[in-house]
JSON list of C-alpha atoms in Angstrom, two decimals:
[
{"chain": "A", "resi": 500, "resn": "MET", "atom": "CA", "xyz": [-3.47, -37.57, -0.67]},
{"chain": "A", "resi": 501, "resn": "SER", "atom": "CA", "xyz": [-3.39, -41.38, -0.98]},
{"chain": "A", "resi": 502, "resn": "SER", "atom": "CA", "xyz": [-4.42, -41.79, 2.69]},
{"chain": "A", "resi": 503, "resn": "GLN", "atom": "CA", "xyz": [-7.39, -39.51, 2.04]},
{"chain": "A", "resi": 504, "resn": "ASN", "atom": "CA", "xyz": [-8.48, -41.60, -0.93]},
{"chain": "A", "resi": 505, "resn": "GLU", "atom": "CA", "xyz": [-8.33, -44.75, 1.20]},
{"chain": "A", "resi": 506, "resn": "LEU", "atom": "CA", "xyz": [-11.10, -43.50, 3.49]},
{"chain": "A", "resi": 507, "resn": "PRO", "atom": "CA", "xyz": [-14.60, -44.34, 2.29]},
{"chain": "A", "resi": 508, "resn": "ASP", "atom": "CA", "xyz": [-17.28, -41.71, 1.67]},
{"chain": "A", "resi": 509, "resn": "GLU", "atom": "CA", "xyz": [-19.23, -42.91, 4.71]},
{"chain": "A", "resi": 510, "resn": "LEU", "atom": "CA", "xyz": [-16.35, -42.02, 7.01]},
{"chain": "A", "resi": 511, "resn": "TRP", "atom": "CA", "xyz": [-15.82, -38.60, 5.45]},
{"chain": "A", "resi": 512, "resn": "ARG", "atom": "CA", "xyz": [-19.55, -38.00, 5.62]},
{"chain": "A", "resi": 513, "resn": "LYS", "atom": "CA", "xyz": [-19.51, -38.87, 9.32]},
{"chain": "A", "resi": 514, "resn": "ILE", "atom": "CA", "xyz": [-16.55, -36.52, 9.88]},
{"chain": "A", "resi": 515, "resn": "LEU", "atom": "CA", "xyz": [-18.45, -33.65, 8.25]},
{"chain": "A", "resi": 516, "resn": "GLU", "atom": "CA", "xyz": [-21.58, -34.41, 10.28]},
{"chain": "A", "resi": 517, "resn": "ILE", "atom": "CA", "xyz": [-19.58, -34.44, 13.52]},
{"chain": "A", "resi": 518, "resn": "GLY", "atom": "CA", "xyz": [-17.86, -31.22, 12.54]},
{"chain": "A", "resi": 519, "resn": "THR", "atom": "CA", "xyz": [-21.15, -29.53, 11.70]},
{"chain": "A", "resi": 520, "resn": "LYS", "atom": "CA", "xyz": [-23.15, -30.74, 14.71]},
{"chain": "A", "resi": 521, "resn": "ALA", "atom": "CA", "xyz": [-20.57, -31.21, 17.45]},
{"chain": "A", "resi": 522, "resn": "SER", "atom": "CA", "xyz": [-17.77, -28.79, 16.54]},
{"chain": "A", "resi": 523, "resn": "ASN", "atom": "CA", "xyz": [-20.03, -25.87, 15.56]},
{"chain": "A", "resi": 524, "resn": "PHE", "atom": "CA", "xyz": [-19.00, -25.77, 11.92]},
{"chain": "A", "resi": 525, "resn": "THR", "atom": "CA", "xyz": [-20.41, -22.66, 10.25]},
{"chain": "A", "resi": 526, "resn": "TYR", "atom": "CA", "xyz": [-21.34, -22.22, 6.61]},
{"chain": "A", "resi": 527, "resn": "LYS", "atom": "CA", "xyz": [-17.96, -20.58, 6.08]},
{"chain": "A", "resi": 528, "resn": "ASP", "atom": "CA", "xyz": [-16.13, -23.65, 7.39]},
{"chain": "A", "resi": 529, "resn": "LEU", "atom": "CA", "xyz": [-18.20, -25.95, 5.21]},
{"chain": "A", "resi": 530, "resn": "CYS", "atom": "CA", "xyz": [-17.51, -23.80, 2.13]},
{"chain": "A", "resi": 531, "resn": "CYS", "atom": "CA", "xyz": [-13.78, -23.81, 2.91]},
{"chain": "A", "resi": 532, "resn": "VAL", "atom": "CA", "xyz": [-13.84, -27.61, 3.17]},
{"chain": "A", "resi": 533, "resn": "SER", "atom": "CA", "xyz": [-15.71, -27.88, -0.12]},
{"chain": "A", "resi": 534, "resn": "ILE", "atom": "CA", "xyz": [-12.95, -26.15, -2.10]},
{"chain": "A", "resi": 535, "resn": "SER", "atom": "CA", "xyz": [-10.17, -28.42, -0.80]},
{"chain": "A", "resi": 536, "resn": "CYS", "atom": "CA", "xyz": [-10.85, -31.25, -3.27]},
{"chain": "A", "resi": 537, "resn": "ARG", "atom": "CA", "xyz": [-13.53, -32.61, -5.56]},
{"chain": "A", "resi": 538, "resn": "ARG", "atom": "CA", "xyz": [-14.49, -35.37, -3.18]},
{"chain": "A", "resi": 539, "resn": "LEU", "atom": "CA", "xyz": [-15.12, -33.07, -0.24]},
{"chain": "A", "resi": 540, "resn": "HIS", "atom": "CA", "xyz": [-16.84, -30.64, -2.54]},
{"chain": "A", "resi": 541, "resn": "ARG", "atom": "CA", "xyz": [-19.31, -33.37, -3.46]},
{"chain": "A", "resi": 542, "resn": "LEU", "atom": "CA", "xyz": [-19.79, -34.56, 0.11]},
{"chain": "A", "resi": 543, "resn": "SER", "atom": "CA", "xyz": [-20.16, -31.06, 1.57]},
{"chain": "A", "resi": 544, "resn": "ASP", "atom": "CA", "xyz": [-23.09, -30.41, -0.78]},
{"chain": "A", "resi": 545, "resn": "GLU", "atom": "CA", "xyz": [-25.23, -33.09, 0.86]},
{"chain": "A", "resi": 546, "resn": "GLY", "atom": "CA", "xyz": [-28.60, -31.92, 2.04]},
{"chain": "A", "resi": 547, "resn": "SER", "atom": "CA", "xyz": [-28.34, -33.23, 5.62]},
{"chain": "A", "resi": 548, "resn": "LEU", "atom": "CA", "xyz": [-25.48, -30.85, 6.42]},
{"chain": "A", "resi": 549, "resn": "TRP", "atom": "CA", "xyz": [-27.19, -27.78, 5.01]},
{"chain": "A", "resi": 550, "resn": "SER", "atom": "CA", "xyz": [-30.53, -28.78, 6.54]},
{"chain": "A", "resi": 551, "resn": "TYR", "atom": "CA", "xyz": [-28.87, -28.75, 9.95]},
{"chain": "A", "resi": 552, "resn": "LEU", "atom": "CA", "xyz": [-27.27, -25.35, 9.27]},
{"chain": "A", "resi": 553, "resn": "LEU", "atom": "CA", "xyz": [-30.69, -24.07, 8.17]},
{"chain": "A", "resi": 554, "resn": "SER", "atom": "CA", "xyz": [-32.25, -25.14, 11.46]},
{"chain": "A", "resi": 555, "resn": "VAL", "atom": "CA", "xyz": [-29.38, -23.57, 13.46]},
{"chain": "A", "resi": 556, "resn": "ASP", "atom": "CA", "xyz": [-28.87, -20.28, 11.59]},
{"chain": "A", "resi": 557, "resn": "PHE", "atom": "CA", "xyz": [-32.52, -19.64, 10.70]},
{"chain": "A", "resi": 558, "resn": "PRO", "atom": "CA", "xyz": [-34.59, -21.26, 13.46]},
{"chain": "A", "resi": 559, "resn": "ASN", "atom": "CA", "xyz": [-37.52, -18.87, 12.97]},
{"chain": "A", "resi": 560, "resn": "GLN", "atom": "CA", "xyz": [-37.85, -19.64, 9.27]},
{"chain": "A", "resi": 561, "resn": "ILE", "atom": "CA", "xyz": [-38.52, -23.37, 9.39]},
{"chain": "A", "resi": 562, "resn": "SER", "atom": "CA", "xyz": [-40.22, -24.52, 6.24]},
{"chain": "A", "resi": 563, "resn": "SER", "atom": "CA", "xyz": [-39.75, -27.43, 3.89]},
{"chain": "A", "resi": 564, "resn": "PRO", "atom": "CA", "xyz": [-37.78, -26.47, 0.77]},
{"chain": "A", "resi": 565, "resn": "PRO", "atom": "CA", "xyz": [-39.47, -26.71, -2.62]},
{"chain": "A", "resi": 566, "resn": "SER", "atom": "CA", "xyz": [-38.87, -29.90, -4.54]},
{"chain": "A", "resi": 567, "resn": "SER", "atom": "CA", "xyz": [-36.74, -28.00, -7.06]},
{"chain": "A", "resi": 568, "resn": "SER", "atom": "CA", "xyz": [-34.50, -26.38, -4.42]},
{"chain": "A", "resi": 569, "resn": "SER", "atom": "CA", "xyz": [-31.80, -28.10, -2.40]},
{"chain": "A", "resi": 570, "resn": "PRO", "atom": "CA", "xyz": [-31.17, -27.23, 1.26]},
{"chain": "A", "resi": 571, "resn": "LYS", "atom": "CA", "xyz": [-27.97, -25.46, 0.20]},
{"chain": "A", "resi": 572, "resn": "SER", "atom": "CA", "xyz": [-29.87, -23.32, -2.32]},
{"chain": "A", "resi": 573, "resn": "LEU", "atom": "CA", "xyz": [-32.48, -22.52, 0.30]},
{"chain": "A", "resi": 574, "resn": "TYR", "atom": "CA", "xyz": [-29.72, -21.59, 2.77]},
{"chain": "A", "resi": 575, "resn": "LYS", "atom": "CA", "xyz": [-28.23, -19.24, 0.18]},
{"chain": "A", "resi": 576, "resn": "ILE", "atom": "CA", "xyz": [-31.62, -17.58, -0.41]},
{"chain": "A", "resi": 577, "resn": "ARG", "atom": "CA", "xyz": [-32.24, -17.07, 3.30]},
{"chain": "A", "resi": 578, "resn": "PHE", "atom": "CA", "xyz": [-28.68, -15.92, 3.86]},
{"chain": "A", "resi": 579, "resn": "GLU", "atom": "CA", "xyz": [-29.05, -13.25, 1.16]},
{"chain": "A", "resi": 580, "resn": "ARG", "atom": "CA", "xyz": [-32.35, -12.11, 2.66]},
{"chain": "A", "resi": 581, "resn": "GLU", "atom": "CA", "xyz": [-30.82, -11.94, 6.13]},
{"chain": "A", "resi": 582, "resn": "ARG", "atom": "CA", "xyz": [-27.83, -10.02, 4.83]},
{"chain": "A", "resi": 583, "resn": "GLU", "atom": "CA", "xyz": [-30.15, -7.56, 3.06]},
{"chain": "A", "resi": 584, "resn": "ARG", "atom": "CA", "xyz": [-32.19, -7.17, 6.24]},
{"chain": "A", "resi": 585, "resn": "LYS", "atom": "CA", "xyz": [-29.06, -6.47, 8.30]},
{"chain": "A", "resi": 586, "resn": "LEU", "atom": "CA", "xyz": [-27.82, -4.02, 5.67]},
{"chain": "A", "resi": 587, "resn": "LEU", "atom": "CA", "xyz": [-31.09, -2.10, 5.77]},
{"chain": "A", "resi": 588, "resn": "ALA", "atom": "CA", "xyz": [-31.07, -2.16, 9.58]},
{"chain": "A", "resi": 589, "resn": "HIS", "atom": "CA", "xyz": [-27.52, -0.79, 9.53]},
{"chain": "A", "resi": 590, "resn": "LYS", "atom": "CA", "xyz": [-28.51, 2.00, 7.13]},
{"chain": "A", "resi": 591, "resn": "ARG", "atom": "CA", "xyz": [-31.42, 2.94, 9.41]},
{"chain": "A", "resi": 592, "resn": "ALA", "atom": "CA", "xyz": [-29.07, 2.97, 12.41]},
{"chain": "A", "resi": 593, "resn": "VAL", "atom": "CA", "xyz": [-26.63, 5.22, 10.51]},
{"chain": "A", "resi": 594, "resn": "LEU", "atom": "CA", "xyz": [-29.46, 7.60, 9.59]},
{"chain": "A", "resi": 595, "resn": "ARG", "atom": "CA", "xyz": [-30.58, 7.72, 13.23]},
{"chain": "A", "resi": 596, "resn": "LYS", "atom": "CA", "xyz": [-27.04, 8.45, 14.35]},
{"chain": "A", "resi": 597, "resn": "GLU", "atom": "CA", "xyz": [-26.66, 11.17, 11.71]},
{"chain": "A", "resi": 598, "resn": "SER", "atom": "CA", "xyz": [-29.93, 12.67, 12.94]},
{"chain": "A", "resi": 599, "resn": "GLN", "atom": "CA", "xyz": [-28.54, 12.67, 16.49]},
{"chain": "A", "resi": 600, "resn": "VAL", "atom": "CA", "xyz": [-25.39, 14.43, 15.30]},
{"chain": "A", "resi": 601, "resn": "SER", "atom": "CA", "xyz": [-27.49, 17.07, 13.51]},
{"chain": "A", "resi": 602, "resn": "GLU", "atom": "CA", "xyz": [-29.60, 17.58, 16.63]},
{"chain": "A", "resi": 603, "resn": "HIS", "atom": "CA", "xyz": [-26.51, 18.01, 18.81]},
{"chain": "A", "resi": 604, "resn": "LEU", "atom": "CA", "xyz": [-25.11, 20.53, 16.31]},
{"chain": "A", "resi": 605, "resn": "ARG", "atom": "CA", "xyz": [-28.40, 22.46, 16.38]},
{"chain": "A", "resi": 606, "resn": "LYS", "atom": "CA", "xyz": [-28.34, 22.59, 20.19]},
{"chain": "A", "resi": 607, "resn": "LEU", "atom": "CA", "xyz": [-24.70, 23.68, 20.17]},
{"chain": "A", "resi": 608, "resn": "ARG", "atom": "CA", "xyz": [-25.50, 26.58, 17.84]},
{"chain": "A", "resi": 609, "resn": "LYS", "atom": "CA", "xyz": [-28.40, 27.51, 20.12]},
{"chain": "A", "resi": 610, "resn": "PHE", "atom": "CA", "xyz": [-26.11, 27.56, 23.17]},
{"chain": "A", "resi": 611, "resn": "GLU", "atom": "CA", "xyz": [-23.53, 29.59, 21.24]},
{"chain": "A", "resi": 612, "resn": "VAL", "atom": "CA", "xyz": [-26.17, 32.24, 20.48]},
{"chain": "A", "resi": 613, "resn": "ARG", "atom": "CA", "xyz": [-27.29, 32.31, 24.13]},
{"chain": "A", "resi": 614, "resn": "LEU", "atom": "CA", "xyz": [-23.70, 32.63, 25.34]},
{"chain": "A", "resi": 615, "resn": "ARG", "atom": "CA", "xyz": [-23.01, 35.44, 22.88]},
{"chain": "A", "resi": 616, "resn": "ASP", "atom": "CA", "xyz": [-26.19, 37.32, 23.88]},
{"chain": "A", "resi": 617, "resn": "GLU", "atom": "CA", "xyz": [-25.48, 36.85, 27.57]},
{"chain": "A", "resi": 618, "resn": "ARG", "atom": "CA", "xyz": [-21.91, 38.10, 27.18]},
{"chain": "A", "resi": 619, "resn": "GLU", "atom": "CA", "xyz": [-23.14, 41.19, 25.32]},
{"chain": "A", "resi": 620, "resn": "LYS", "atom": "CA", "xyz": [-25.70, 41.78, 28.05]},
{"chain": "A", "resi": 621, "resn": "LEU", "atom": "CA", "xyz": [-23.02, 41.41, 30.72]},
{"chain": "A", "resi": 622, "resn": "LYS", "atom": "CA", "xyz": [-20.67, 43.73, 28.86]},
{"chain": "A", "resi": 623, "resn": "SER", "atom": "CA", "xyz": [-23.38, 46.39, 28.55]},
{"chain": "A", "resi": 624, "resn": "ALA", "atom": "CA", "xyz": [-24.32, 46.10, 32.24]},
{"chain": "A", "resi": 625, "resn": "VAL", "atom": "CA", "xyz": [-20.69, 46.32, 33.37]},
{"chain": "A", "resi": 626, "resn": "SER", "atom": "CA", "xyz": [-20.12, 49.38, 31.18]},
{"chain": "A", "resi": 627, "resn": "GLU", "atom": "CA", "xyz": [-23.20, 51.15, 32.51]},
{"chain": "A", "resi": 628, "resn": "LEU", "atom": "CA", "xyz": [-22.30, 50.19, 36.08]},
{"chain": "A", "resi": 629, "resn": "SER", "atom": "CA", "xyz": [-18.81, 51.65, 35.62]},
{"chain": "A", "resi": 630, "resn": "ASN", "atom": "CA", "xyz": [-20.28, 54.93, 34.36]},
{"chain": "A", "resi": 631, "resn": "LEU", "atom": "CA", "xyz": [-22.68, 55.10, 37.30]},
{"chain": "A", "resi": 632, "resn": "HIS", "atom": "CA", "xyz": [-19.83, 54.54, 39.72]},
{"chain": "A", "resi": 633, "resn": "LYS", "atom": "CA", "xyz": [-18.06, 57.50, 38.14]},
{"chain": "A", "resi": 634, "resn": "VAL", "atom": "CA", "xyz": [-21.25, 59.59, 38.49]},
{"chain": "A", "resi": 635, "resn": "ARG", "atom": "CA", "xyz": [-21.55, 58.60, 42.14]},
{"chain": "A", "resi": 636, "resn": "GLN", "atom": "CA", "xyz": [-17.92, 59.50, 42.78]},
{"chain": "A", "resi": 637, "resn": "ALA", "atom": "CA", "xyz": [-18.44, 62.84, 41.02]},
{"chain": "A", "resi": 638, "resn": "SER", "atom": "CA", "xyz": [-21.54, 63.52, 43.14]},
{"chain": "A", "resi": 639, "resn": "VAL", "atom": "CA", "xyz": [-19.58, 62.91, 46.34]},
{"chain": "A", "resi": 640, "resn": "ALA", "atom": "CA", "xyz": [-16.64, 65.00, 45.09]},
{"chain": "A", "resi": 641, "resn": "LEU", "atom": "CA", "xyz": [-18.92, 68.03, 44.59]},
{"chain": "A", "resi": 642, "resn": "ASN", "atom": "CA", "xyz": [-19.21, 68.33, 48.38]},
{"chain": "A", "resi": 643, "resn": "VAL", "atom": "CA", "xyz": [-15.53, 69.13, 48.75]},
{"chain": "A", "resi": 644, "resn": "TRP", "atom": "CA", "xyz": [-13.43, 71.95, 47.32]},
{"chain": "A", "resi": 645, "resn": "GLN", "atom": "CA", "xyz": [-11.90, 71.33, 43.90]},
{"chain": "A", "resi": 646, "resn": "PRO", "atom": "CA", "xyz": [-10.53, 73.46, 41.06]},
{"chain": "A", "resi": 647, "resn": "GLU", "atom": "CA", "xyz": [-13.27, 75.08, 39.03]},
{"chain": "A", "resi": 648, "resn": "VAL", "atom": "CA", "xyz": [-12.39, 73.16, 35.86]},
{"chain": "A", "resi": 649, "resn": "VAL", "atom": "CA", "xyz": [-12.57, 69.77, 37.58]},
{"chain": "A", "resi": 650, "resn": "ARG", "atom": "CA", "xyz": [-15.68, 70.77, 39.48]},
{"chain": "A", "resi": 651, "resn": "GLY", "atom": "CA", "xyz": [-17.39, 71.86, 36.26]},
{"chain": "A", "resi": 652, "resn": "ARG", "atom": "CA", "xyz": [-16.75, 68.50, 34.56]},
{"chain": "A", "resi": 653, "resn": "GLN", "atom": "CA", "xyz": [-18.03, 66.58, 37.57]},
{"chain": "A", "resi": 654, "resn": "LYS", "atom": "CA", "xyz": [-21.13, 68.76, 37.83]},
{"chain": "A", "resi": 655, "resn": "GLN", "atom": "CA", "xyz": [-21.85, 68.23, 34.11]},
{"chain": "A", "resi": 656, "resn": "MET", "atom": "CA", "xyz": [-21.47, 64.47, 34.56]},
{"chain": "A", "resi": 657, "resn": "VAL", "atom": "CA", "xyz": [-23.94, 64.44, 37.48]},
{"chain": "A", "resi": 658, "resn": "GLU", "atom": "CA", "xyz": [-26.47, 66.61, 35.63]},
{"chain": "A", "resi": 659, "resn": "GLN", "atom": "CA", "xyz": [-26.39, 64.37, 32.54]},
{"chain": "A", "resi": 660, "resn": "CYS", "atom": "CA", "xyz": [-27.39, 61.33, 34.58]},
{"chain": "A", "resi": 661, "resn": "VAL", "atom": "CA", "xyz": [-31.20, 61.13, 34.42]},
{"chain": "A", "resi": 662, "resn": "VAL", "atom": "CA", "xyz": [-31.69, 57.93, 36.49]},
{"chain": "A", "resi": 663, "resn": "PRO", "atom": "CA", "xyz": [-31.55, 57.45, 40.24]},
{"chain": "A", "resi": 664, "resn": "VAL", "atom": "CA", "xyz": [-27.94, 56.41, 40.74]},
{"chain": "A", "resi": 665, "resn": "GLU", "atom": "CA", "xyz": [-28.20, 54.27, 43.87]},
{"chain": "A", "resi": 666, "resn": "SER", "atom": "CA", "xyz": [-31.21, 52.23, 42.82]},
{"chain": "A", "resi": 667, "resn": "ARG", "atom": "CA", "xyz": [-29.83, 51.77, 39.32]},
{"chain": "A", "resi": 668, "resn": "VAL", "atom": "CA", "xyz": [-26.43, 50.64, 40.68]},
{"chain": "A", "resi": 669, "resn": "ARG", "atom": "CA", "xyz": [-28.11, 48.01, 42.85]},
{"chain": "A", "resi": 670, "resn": "ALA", "atom": "CA", "xyz": [-30.18, 46.81, 39.89]},
{"chain": "A", "resi": 671, "resn": "LEU", "atom": "CA", "xyz": [-27.10, 46.59, 37.66]},
{"chain": "A", "resi": 672, "resn": "GLU", "atom": "CA", "xyz": [-25.08, 44.75, 40.31]},
{"chain": "A", "resi": 673, "resn": "MET", "atom": "CA", "xyz": [-27.89, 42.20, 40.56]},
{"chain": "A", "resi": 674, "resn": "GLU", "atom": "CA", "xyz": [-28.03, 41.96, 36.75]},
{"chain": "A", "resi": 675, "resn": "VAL", "atom": "CA", "xyz": [-24.26, 41.36, 36.55]},
{"chain": "A", "resi": 676, "resn": "LYS", "atom": "CA", "xyz": [-24.53, 38.63, 39.15]},
{"chain": "A", "resi": 677, "resn": "LEU", "atom": "CA", "xyz": [-27.39, 36.97, 37.27]},
{"chain": "A", "resi": 678, "resn": "CYS", "atom": "CA", "xyz": [-25.49, 37.23, 33.97]},
{"chain": "A", "resi": 679, "resn": "ASN", "atom": "CA", "xyz": [-22.47, 35.52, 35.48]},
{"chain": "A", "resi": 680, "resn": "GLN", "atom": "CA", "xyz": [-24.68, 32.74, 36.83]},
{"chain": "A", "resi": 681, "resn": "GLN", "atom": "CA", "xyz": [-26.37, 32.31, 33.45]},
{"chain": "A", "resi": 682, "resn": "LEU", "atom": "CA", "xyz": [-23.00, 32.20, 31.72]},
{"chain": "A", "resi": 683, "resn": "LYS", "atom": "CA", "xyz": [-21.88, 29.39, 34.02]},
{"chain": "A", "resi": 684, "resn": "VAL", "atom": "CA", "xyz": [-25.08, 27.44, 33.32]},
{"chain": "A", "resi": 685, "resn": "PHE", "atom": "CA", "xyz": [-24.87, 27.94, 29.54]},
{"chain": "A", "resi": 686, "resn": "ASP", "atom": "CA", "xyz": [-21.16, 27.16, 29.49]},
{"chain": "A", "resi": 687, "resn": "LYS", "atom": "CA", "xyz": [-21.69, 23.87, 31.33]},
{"chain": "A", "resi": 688, "resn": "ALA", "atom": "CA", "xyz": [-24.61, 22.97, 29.07]},
{"chain": "A", "resi": 689, "resn": "TYR", "atom": "CA", "xyz": [-22.47, 23.80, 26.02]},
{"chain": "A", "resi": 690, "resn": "ARG", "atom": "CA", "xyz": [-19.58, 21.61, 27.21]},
{"chain": "A", "resi": 691, "resn": "ASP", "atom": "CA", "xyz": [-21.95, 18.72, 28.02]},
{"chain": "A", "resi": 692, "resn": "GLU", "atom": "CA", "xyz": [-23.60, 19.01, 24.61]},
{"chain": "A", "resi": 693, "resn": "LYS", "atom": "CA", "xyz": [-20.18, 19.18, 22.94]},
{"chain": "A", "resi": 694, "resn": "GLN", "atom": "CA", "xyz": [-19.20, 15.96, 24.69]},
{"chain": "A", "resi": 695, "resn": "ARG", "atom": "CA", "xyz": [-22.41, 14.28, 23.53]},
{"chain": "A", "resi": 696, "resn": "LEU", "atom": "CA", "xyz": [-21.72, 15.51, 20.00]},
{"chain": "A", "resi": 697, "resn": "ASP", "atom": "CA", "xyz": [-18.18, 14.07, 20.05]},
{"chain": "A", "resi": 698, "resn": "THR", "atom": "CA", "xyz": [-19.54, 10.75, 21.34]},
{"chain": "A", "resi": 699, "resn": "ALA", "atom": "CA", "xyz": [-22.18, 10.66, 18.61]},
{"chain": "A", "resi": 700, "resn": "LYS", "atom": "CA", "xyz": [-19.57, 11.49, 15.95]},
{"chain": "A", "resi": 701, "resn": "GLU", "atom": "CA", "xyz": [-17.31, 8.69, 17.19]},
{"chain": "A", "resi": 702, "resn": "GLY", "atom": "CA", "xyz": [-20.25, 6.29, 17.10]},
{"chain": "A", "resi": 703, "resn": "LEU", "atom": "CA", "xyz": [-21.13, 7.38, 13.57]},
{"chain": "A", "resi": 704, "resn": "LYS", "atom": "CA", "xyz": [-17.52, 7.01, 12.47]},
{"chain": "A", "resi": 705, "resn": "SER", "atom": "CA", "xyz": [-17.32, 3.47, 13.84]},
{"chain": "A", "resi": 706, "resn": "MET", "atom": "CA", "xyz": [-20.64, 2.57, 12.18]},
{"chain": "A", "resi": 707, "resn": "LYS", "atom": "CA", "xyz": [-19.42, 3.86, 8.81]},
{"chain": "A", "resi": 708, "resn": "TYR", "atom": "CA", "xyz": [-15.98, 2.29, 9.13]},
{"chain": "A", "resi": 709, "resn": "HIS", "atom": "CA", "xyz": [-15.05, -0.36, 6.60]},
{"chain": "A", "resi": 710, "resn": "PRO", "atom": "CA", "xyz": [-11.63, -2.07, 6.73]},
{"chain": "A", "resi": 711, "resn": "LEU", "atom": "CA", "xyz": [-11.31, -2.05, 2.93]},
{"chain": "A", "resi": 712, "resn": "ARG", "atom": "CA", "xyz": [-11.96, 1.67, 2.56]},
{"chain": "A", "resi": 713, "resn": "ASP", "atom": "CA", "xyz": [-9.60, 4.50, 3.39]},
{"chain": "A", "resi": 714, "resn": "TYR", "atom": "CA", "xyz": [-11.79, 7.28, 4.81]},
{"chain": "A", "resi": 715, "resn": "ASN", "atom": "CA", "xyz": [-8.75, 9.45, 5.59]},
{"chain": "A", "resi": 716, "resn": "LEU", "atom": "CA", "xyz": [-7.72, 9.71, 1.94]},
{"chain": "A", "resi": 717, "resn": "THR", "atom": "CA", "xyz": [-8.15, 13.32, 0.84]},
{"chain": "A", "resi": 718, "resn": "SER", "atom": "CA", "xyz": [-9.15, 14.42, -2.62]},
{"chain": "A", "resi": 719, "resn": "ASN", "atom": "CA", "xyz": [-5.64, 15.77, -3.30]},
{"chain": "A", "resi": 720, "resn": "GLU", "atom": "CA", "xyz": [-4.07, 12.46, -2.31]},
{"chain": "A", "resi": 721, "resn": "SER", "atom": "CA", "xyz": [-6.55, 10.60, -4.50]},
{"chain": "A", "resi": 722, "resn": "HIS", "atom": "CA", "xyz": [-5.72, 12.89, -7.43]},
{"chain": "A", "resi": 723, "resn": "GLU", "atom": "CA", "xyz": [-1.99, 12.35, -6.91]},
{"chain": "A", "resi": 724, "resn": "ASN", "atom": "CA", "xyz": [-2.47, 8.57, -6.79]},
{"chain": "A", "resi": 725, "resn": "GLN", "atom": "CA", "xyz": [-4.42, 8.67, -10.05]},
{"chain": "A", "resi": 726, "resn": "LYS", "atom": "CA", "xyz": [-1.61, 10.64, -11.71]},
{"chain": "A", "resi": 727, "resn": "LYS", "atom": "CA", "xyz": [0.99, 8.15, -10.49]},
{"chain": "A", "resi": 728, "resn": "ARG", "atom": "CA", "xyz": [-1.03, 5.18, -11.73]},
{"chain": "A", "resi": 729, "resn": "LYS", "atom": "CA", "xyz": [-1.47, 6.84, -15.14]},
{"chain": "A", "resi": 730, "resn": "LYS", "atom": "CA", "xyz": [2.25, 7.56, -15.36]},
{"chain": "A", "resi": 731, "resn": "LEU", "atom": "CA", "xyz": [3.12, 4.01, -14.33]},
{"chain": "A", "resi": 732, "resn": "LYS", "atom": "CA", "xyz": [0.78, 2.63, -16.99]},
{"chain": "A", "resi": 733, "resn": "THR", "atom": "CA", "xyz": [2.52, 4.82, -19.58]},
{"chain": "A", "resi": 734, "resn": "CYS", "atom": "CA", "xyz": [5.89, 3.49, -18.46]},
{"chain": "A", "resi": 735, "resn": "ILE", "atom": "CA", "xyz": [4.72, -0.10, -18.79]},
{"chain": "A", "resi": 736, "resn": "ASN", "atom": "CA", "xyz": [3.28, 0.48, -22.25]},
{"chain": "A", "resi": 737, "resn": "SER", "atom": "CA", "xyz": [6.39, 2.42, -23.40]},
{"chain": "A", "resi": 738, "resn": "PRO", "atom": "CA", "xyz": [9.40, 0.85, -21.65]},
{"chain": "A", "resi": 739, "resn": "ASP", "atom": "CA", "xyz": [11.86, 2.62, -23.98]},
{"chain": "A", "resi": 740, "resn": "LYS", "atom": "CA", "xyz": [10.89, 6.02, -22.64]},
{"chain": "A", "resi": 741, "resn": "GLN", "atom": "CA", "xyz": [12.46, 7.24, -19.44]},
{"chain": "A", "resi": 742, "resn": "CYS", "atom": "CA", "xyz": [9.83, 7.66, -16.74]},
{"chain": "A", "resi": 743, "resn": "LYS", "atom": "CA", "xyz": [10.57, 9.52, -13.60]},
{"chain": "A", "resi": 744, "resn": "THR", "atom": "CA", "xyz": [8.35, 9.13, -10.59]},
{"chain": "A", "resi": 745, "resn": "THR", "atom": "CA", "xyz": [8.00, 11.85, -8.07]}
]
C-alpha cells in the first residue's frame, strides 16, 4: 500500500487512461477499480474517462452533457435506457417465439386430425374391399357344386350386394392406394412440423433461461423447501426444542 501512495495522481490518471483507451477497459472494469481504494475511486470518477466510454459504448448518441450532469451520470442514464431497450427487445423476441410455438402446435393438431380421418377412411375402404372380395368369391363358387346350406349362404351374400362388384373393387383398390400415399405425406409433414416445434421450444427455453432461476423446480419441491425453511427457523428461535429434519 505504501508503494501505491508514493505514485502521484498524474501517474495513476495516466494508467487509467491507458487502460481505458488502449486496453479496452469497460465500465465494469472501471467500476471494479473504483472500489479498490478511495484514491482510485476519486480518480476513476474523472470526466475524461467516462467521456471516452460514452463515445465508445454509445457512438450514435453523441451530445454534450448538461452542465449539471457529469459524464459518469450521463453514462448511467444512457446505460439504463439501453438496458431497458434491450429488455423490451428481448420480451418482443420471446413473444414472437411463443407465437411460433403456438403456430406449430396448431399445425400439429391439424395434421393429427388429417391423419386420423385418413386412417378411418382407409379402414373403411379396406373393410368394404374385404367384403367385396368375399362376394366375388361367393359368386364364383356358385358355378360349382356345393352343399345346399353353403350354397344358400353364398347366394344370399351375392344377392345382398347392390353394387357392381368388379368396378367397385377397382375403385376401392385405387382409394386404398391413395389413402396410403396420403398417410405417408401427412406422416412426413407431421414429423417435420414436430421437429420444428421441438426446435422452437428449445429456442424459447434458452431465451427464457436465467442462471439465477431454477426453472426445473416443481411446485411440490418448492412447498417442501418452504416447510424445511420454516422448521429450521423454528429450531433457531427455540434451540431447546428437539427439531428433526426429514
